[in-house]
XYZ file of C-alpha atoms in Angstrom:
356
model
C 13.866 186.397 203.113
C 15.515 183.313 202.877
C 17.849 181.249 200.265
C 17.929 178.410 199.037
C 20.031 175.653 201.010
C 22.613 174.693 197.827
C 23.329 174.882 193.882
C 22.565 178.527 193.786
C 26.256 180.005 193.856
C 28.261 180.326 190.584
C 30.846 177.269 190.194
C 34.155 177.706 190.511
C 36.528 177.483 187.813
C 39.870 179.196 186.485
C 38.528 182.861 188.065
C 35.868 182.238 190.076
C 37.548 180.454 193.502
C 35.794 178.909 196.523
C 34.042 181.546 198.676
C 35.869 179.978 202.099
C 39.213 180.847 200.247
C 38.886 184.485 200.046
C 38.511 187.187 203.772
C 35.817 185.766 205.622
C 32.933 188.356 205.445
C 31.671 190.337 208.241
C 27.630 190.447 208.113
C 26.320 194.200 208.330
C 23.654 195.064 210.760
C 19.935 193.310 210.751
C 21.654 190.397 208.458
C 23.162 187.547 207.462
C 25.740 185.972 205.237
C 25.261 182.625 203.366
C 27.172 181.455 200.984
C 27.256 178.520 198.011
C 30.362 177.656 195.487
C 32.055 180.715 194.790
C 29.361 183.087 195.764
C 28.351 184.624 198.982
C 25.058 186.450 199.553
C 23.341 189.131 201.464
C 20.504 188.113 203.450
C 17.972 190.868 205.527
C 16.274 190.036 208.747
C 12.754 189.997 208.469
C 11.098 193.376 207.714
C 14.724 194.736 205.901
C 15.448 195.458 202.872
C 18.909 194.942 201.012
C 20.324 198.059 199.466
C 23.221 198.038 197.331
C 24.540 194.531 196.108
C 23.605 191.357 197.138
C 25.835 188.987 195.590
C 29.474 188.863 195.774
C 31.835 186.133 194.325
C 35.160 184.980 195.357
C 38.108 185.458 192.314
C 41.537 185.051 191.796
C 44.260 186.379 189.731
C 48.272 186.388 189.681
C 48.156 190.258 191.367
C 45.199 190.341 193.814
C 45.475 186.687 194.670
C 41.938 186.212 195.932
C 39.605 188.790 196.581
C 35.573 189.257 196.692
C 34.627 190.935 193.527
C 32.168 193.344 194.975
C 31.150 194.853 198.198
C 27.800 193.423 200.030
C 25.144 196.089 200.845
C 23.276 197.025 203.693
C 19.896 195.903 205.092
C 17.616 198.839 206.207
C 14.170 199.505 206.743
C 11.673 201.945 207.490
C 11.088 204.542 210.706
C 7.858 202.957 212.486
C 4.541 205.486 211.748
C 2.564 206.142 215.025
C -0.736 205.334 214.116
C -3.299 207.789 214.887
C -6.048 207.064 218.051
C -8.940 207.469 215.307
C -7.364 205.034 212.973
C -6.457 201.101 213.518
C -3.472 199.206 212.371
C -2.498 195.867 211.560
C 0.983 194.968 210.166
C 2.039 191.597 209.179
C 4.903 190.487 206.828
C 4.838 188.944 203.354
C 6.169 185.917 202.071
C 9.397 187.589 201.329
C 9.509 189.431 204.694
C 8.696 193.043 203.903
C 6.454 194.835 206.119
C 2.743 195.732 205.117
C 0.809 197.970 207.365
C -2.615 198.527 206.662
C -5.400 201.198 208.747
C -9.207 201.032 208.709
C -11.777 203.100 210.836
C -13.070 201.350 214.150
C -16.648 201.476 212.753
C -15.622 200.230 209.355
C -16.307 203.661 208.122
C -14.570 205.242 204.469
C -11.381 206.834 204.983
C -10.795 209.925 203.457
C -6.928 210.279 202.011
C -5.032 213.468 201.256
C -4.741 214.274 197.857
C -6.972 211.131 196.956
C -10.508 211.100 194.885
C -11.288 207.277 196.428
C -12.761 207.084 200.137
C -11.548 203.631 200.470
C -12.234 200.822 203.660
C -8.499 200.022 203.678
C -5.677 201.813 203.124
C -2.327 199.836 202.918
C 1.269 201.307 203.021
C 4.297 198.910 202.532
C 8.100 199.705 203.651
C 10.155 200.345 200.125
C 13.740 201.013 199.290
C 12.959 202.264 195.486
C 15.866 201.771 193.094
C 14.479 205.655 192.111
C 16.808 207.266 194.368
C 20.363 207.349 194.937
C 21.415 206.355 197.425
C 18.089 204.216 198.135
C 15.792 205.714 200.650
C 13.565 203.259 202.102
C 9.983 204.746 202.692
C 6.409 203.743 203.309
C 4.348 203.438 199.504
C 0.698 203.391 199.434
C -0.697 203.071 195.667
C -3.803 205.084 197.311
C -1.789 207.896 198.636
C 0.570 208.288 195.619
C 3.060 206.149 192.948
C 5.957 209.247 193.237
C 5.867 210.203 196.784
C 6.312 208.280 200.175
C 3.368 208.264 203.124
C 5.288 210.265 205.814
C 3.545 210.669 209.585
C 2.305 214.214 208.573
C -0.353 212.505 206.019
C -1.123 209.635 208.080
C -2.215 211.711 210.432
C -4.823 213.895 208.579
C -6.378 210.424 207.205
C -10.196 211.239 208.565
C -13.063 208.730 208.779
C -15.795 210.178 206.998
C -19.381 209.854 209.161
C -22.572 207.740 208.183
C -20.685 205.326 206.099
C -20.205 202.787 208.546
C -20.199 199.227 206.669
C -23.059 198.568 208.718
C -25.305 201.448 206.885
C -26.409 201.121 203.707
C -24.391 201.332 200.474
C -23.199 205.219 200.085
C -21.915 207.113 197.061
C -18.041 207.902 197.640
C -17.332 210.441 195.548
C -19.876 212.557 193.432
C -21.233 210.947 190.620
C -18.666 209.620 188.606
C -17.384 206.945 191.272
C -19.496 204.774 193.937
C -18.654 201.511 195.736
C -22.073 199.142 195.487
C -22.046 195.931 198.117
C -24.725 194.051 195.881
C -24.938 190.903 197.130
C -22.213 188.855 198.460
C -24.324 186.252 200.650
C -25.882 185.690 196.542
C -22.497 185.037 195.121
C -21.221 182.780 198.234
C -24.036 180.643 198.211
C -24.113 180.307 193.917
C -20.599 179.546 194.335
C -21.363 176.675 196.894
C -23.721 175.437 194.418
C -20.871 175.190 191.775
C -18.678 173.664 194.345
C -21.412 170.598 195.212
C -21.690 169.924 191.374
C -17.803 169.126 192.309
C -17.651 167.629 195.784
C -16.248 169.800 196.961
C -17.645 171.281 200.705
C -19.535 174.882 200.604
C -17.407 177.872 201.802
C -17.947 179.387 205.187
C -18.499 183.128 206.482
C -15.579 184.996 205.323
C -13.603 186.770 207.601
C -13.843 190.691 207.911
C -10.417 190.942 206.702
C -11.275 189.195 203.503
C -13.534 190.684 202.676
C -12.248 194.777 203.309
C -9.435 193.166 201.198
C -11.576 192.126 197.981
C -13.779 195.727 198.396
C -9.927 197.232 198.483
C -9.120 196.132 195.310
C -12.054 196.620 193.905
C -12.156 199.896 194.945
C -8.231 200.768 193.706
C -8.747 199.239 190.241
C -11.906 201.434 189.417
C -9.983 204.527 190.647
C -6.999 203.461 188.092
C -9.622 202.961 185.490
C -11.789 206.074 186.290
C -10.223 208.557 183.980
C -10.022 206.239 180.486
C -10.661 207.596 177.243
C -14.042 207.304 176.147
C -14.958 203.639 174.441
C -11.517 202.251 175.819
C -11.687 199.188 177.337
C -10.444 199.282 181.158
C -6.943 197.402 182.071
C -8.142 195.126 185.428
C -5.342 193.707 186.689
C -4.922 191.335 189.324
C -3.081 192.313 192.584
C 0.445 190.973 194.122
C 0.551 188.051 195.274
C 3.245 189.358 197.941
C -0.246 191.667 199.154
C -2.269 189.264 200.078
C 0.010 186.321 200.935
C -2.162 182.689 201.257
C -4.868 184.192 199.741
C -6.631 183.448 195.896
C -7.832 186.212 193.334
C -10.963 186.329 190.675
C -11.500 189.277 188.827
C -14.354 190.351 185.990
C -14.853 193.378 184.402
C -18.170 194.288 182.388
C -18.688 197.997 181.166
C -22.120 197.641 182.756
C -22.308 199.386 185.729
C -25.302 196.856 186.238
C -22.810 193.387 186.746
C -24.102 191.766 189.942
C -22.041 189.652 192.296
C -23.644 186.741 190.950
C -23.533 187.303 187.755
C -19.903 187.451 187.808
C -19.320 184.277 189.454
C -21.496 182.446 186.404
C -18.772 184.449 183.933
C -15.819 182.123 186.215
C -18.121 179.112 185.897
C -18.387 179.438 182.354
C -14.807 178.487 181.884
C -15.435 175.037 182.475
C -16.290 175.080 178.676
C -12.635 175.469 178.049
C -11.214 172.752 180.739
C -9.802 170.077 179.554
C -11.698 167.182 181.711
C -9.361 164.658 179.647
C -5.756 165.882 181.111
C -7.489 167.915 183.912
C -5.224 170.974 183.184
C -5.175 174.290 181.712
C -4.320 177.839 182.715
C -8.410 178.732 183.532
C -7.690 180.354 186.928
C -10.637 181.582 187.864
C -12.221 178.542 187.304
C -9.848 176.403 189.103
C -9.276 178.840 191.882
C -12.901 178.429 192.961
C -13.255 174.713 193.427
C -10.106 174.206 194.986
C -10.777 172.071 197.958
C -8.742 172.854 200.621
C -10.411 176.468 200.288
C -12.795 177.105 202.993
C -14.057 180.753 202.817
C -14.683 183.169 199.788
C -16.005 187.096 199.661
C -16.510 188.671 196.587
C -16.715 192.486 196.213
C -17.342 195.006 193.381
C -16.961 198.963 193.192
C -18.626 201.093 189.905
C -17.516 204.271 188.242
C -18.032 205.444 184.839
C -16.004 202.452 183.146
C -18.294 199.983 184.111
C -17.927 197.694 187.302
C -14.719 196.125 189.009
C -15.877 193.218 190.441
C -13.335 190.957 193.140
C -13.487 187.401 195.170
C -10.916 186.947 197.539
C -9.955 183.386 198.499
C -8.690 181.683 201.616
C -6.736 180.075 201.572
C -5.652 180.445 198.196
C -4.407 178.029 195.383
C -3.214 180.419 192.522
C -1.647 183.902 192.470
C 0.053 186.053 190.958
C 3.937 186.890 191.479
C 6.231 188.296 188.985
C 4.486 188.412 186.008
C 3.138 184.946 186.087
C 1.039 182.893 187.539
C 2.046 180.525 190.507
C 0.269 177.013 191.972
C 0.503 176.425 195.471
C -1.955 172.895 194.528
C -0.461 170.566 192.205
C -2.889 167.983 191.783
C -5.486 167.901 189.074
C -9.313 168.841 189.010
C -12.111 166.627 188.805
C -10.420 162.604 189.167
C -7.625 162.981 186.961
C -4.791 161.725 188.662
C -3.878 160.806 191.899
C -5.177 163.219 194.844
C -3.756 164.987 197.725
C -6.847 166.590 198.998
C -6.452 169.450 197.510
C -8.802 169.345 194.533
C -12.389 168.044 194.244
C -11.834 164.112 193.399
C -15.332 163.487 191.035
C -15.393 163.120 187.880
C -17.797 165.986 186.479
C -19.447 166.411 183.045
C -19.080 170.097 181.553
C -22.362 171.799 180.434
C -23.507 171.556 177.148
């Protein structure tokens, strides 16, 4: 995690003192101390999390003389899982330095989870300190395995790869009847979507990567599970993923109650939005349109599971230009689409004429 450089303490004034006036601060374990104005703050090695407060200021007054407001927290993290021999994982930080592990089969078969109706690809489990619990206990959370209760070694262990549905079978049904995870056609959908991109300039995408991919079918997968037990007639609530979960990658999503929606037919829905671009200012907030024509993107892979409230369809991007943090939407490409204005590279440069 890091800070920024200067102009993010609080300025001094008649209580609020320089931080270099008050006790110099000790740093606790697996951290260290910056500090701007009259504030001083707590930051975590990679792969810890703070616990407790973060912030402290430097005051003054006629009895205490000066004195830091507050006490700092502590960085911890969580105990290292030993990953089974029949399962393999891959753990990699996030743009804000928390740890991410995530398992898959050697033969790319389903996993099956404890306590779990889904028999997903991927399973991911990320070290949290909830707020829930006091003090904090920092613990590893898998939205597969539960929302209340932490993954401990005891059910990482009993995760089993379920035979015959090795990705390189054919398409299986997961769980009976009401939920199934259908393939259809990616190799379709990458090569419409490379027809899109040459109506922009913009250079076709290559083979995605495995990991890419078992990330799109993961989320595809986990957002038909969430949507799987809906009232009747209700419309399902897709939502897009973290950002901080797939760091440097893009995100399209489309939902259709169908369970008939093919891969390609889903890319024409994000295609459609150039209906609503604005080719005069070259900006507006259509994401999935955008996201796809980006041109420093190389490689795409677009994935879609079914259940009983229609089909969840995915695309994965890499390396992304838009996603999702916080509760709003963030641009890592600033220039405009399509000629207008000047260009860094990063979007297609011709001018294009919507469809009429």
């Amino acid at each position: 995690m890091t800070q920024r450089k200067s102009g993010w303490g609080a300025p001094t004034g008649r209580f609020a003192a320089l931080h270099s006036l008050c006790t110099p601060l000790t740093a606790p374990a697996n951290a260290q101390i910056t500090c701007d104005q009259s504030t001083c703050a707590l930051v975590c090695d990679q792969g810890f999390i703070g616990v407790g407060k973060r912030r402290t200021k430097c005051r003054w007054n006629a009895s205490k003389h000066f004195f830091w407001k507050k006490q700092l927290g502590t960085c911890e993290t969580c105990e290292d899982l030993t990953t089974p021999a029949h399962l393999v994982e891959e753990c990699s930080f996030n743009i804000t330095g928390k740890k991410k592990c995530k398992y898959t089969c050697p033969a790319g078969e389903n996993m099956m989870l404890p306590g779990s109706a889904t028999q997903p690809m991927v399973f991911a489990a990320a070290c949290k300190c909830p707020r829930r619990t006091n003090p904090r206990v920092c613990g590893w959370w898998g939205r597969k395995f539960s929302t209340t209760t932490a993954l401990a070694q005891a059910d990482l262990d009993v995760i089993t790869c379920i035979a015959g549905t090795s990705t390189t079978a054919a398409p299986t049904t997961t769980s009976a009847a009401q939920f199934s995870r259908k393939q259809g056609n990616t190799c379709d959908a990458i090569i419409l979507l490379n027809t899109y991109r040459a109506n922009h300039n913009a250079d076709p995408f290559v083979i995605p990567s495995a990991a890419l991919c078992a990330g799109a079918q993961a989320w595809a997968d986990s957002e038909a599970a969430n949507n799987e037990n809906g009232l009747p007639g209700s419309t399902p609530s897709m939502m897009h993923s973290a950002g901080d979960d797939r760091p440097g990658e893009g995100e399209n999503i489309a939902w259709s109650s169908a369970g008939t929606l093919t891969l390609s037919e889903a890319t024409t829905m994000w295609q459609s939005e150039d209906a609503y671009w604005d080719f005069t200012n070259h900006k507006n907030l259509l994401i999935n349109f955008k996201q796809k024509l980006i041109k420093a993107t190389t490689s795409v892979c677009v994935a879609k599971a079914v259940n009983g409230a229609g089909t969840f369809v995915v695309a994965r991007y890499e390396p992304g230009g838009t996603w999702w943090k916080s509760g709003i939407y963030m641009n890592s490409m600033t220039t405009q689409i399509d000629g207008g204005g000047p260009l860094d590279g990063n979007y297609v440069g011709t001018v294009h004429v919507p469809s009429t």
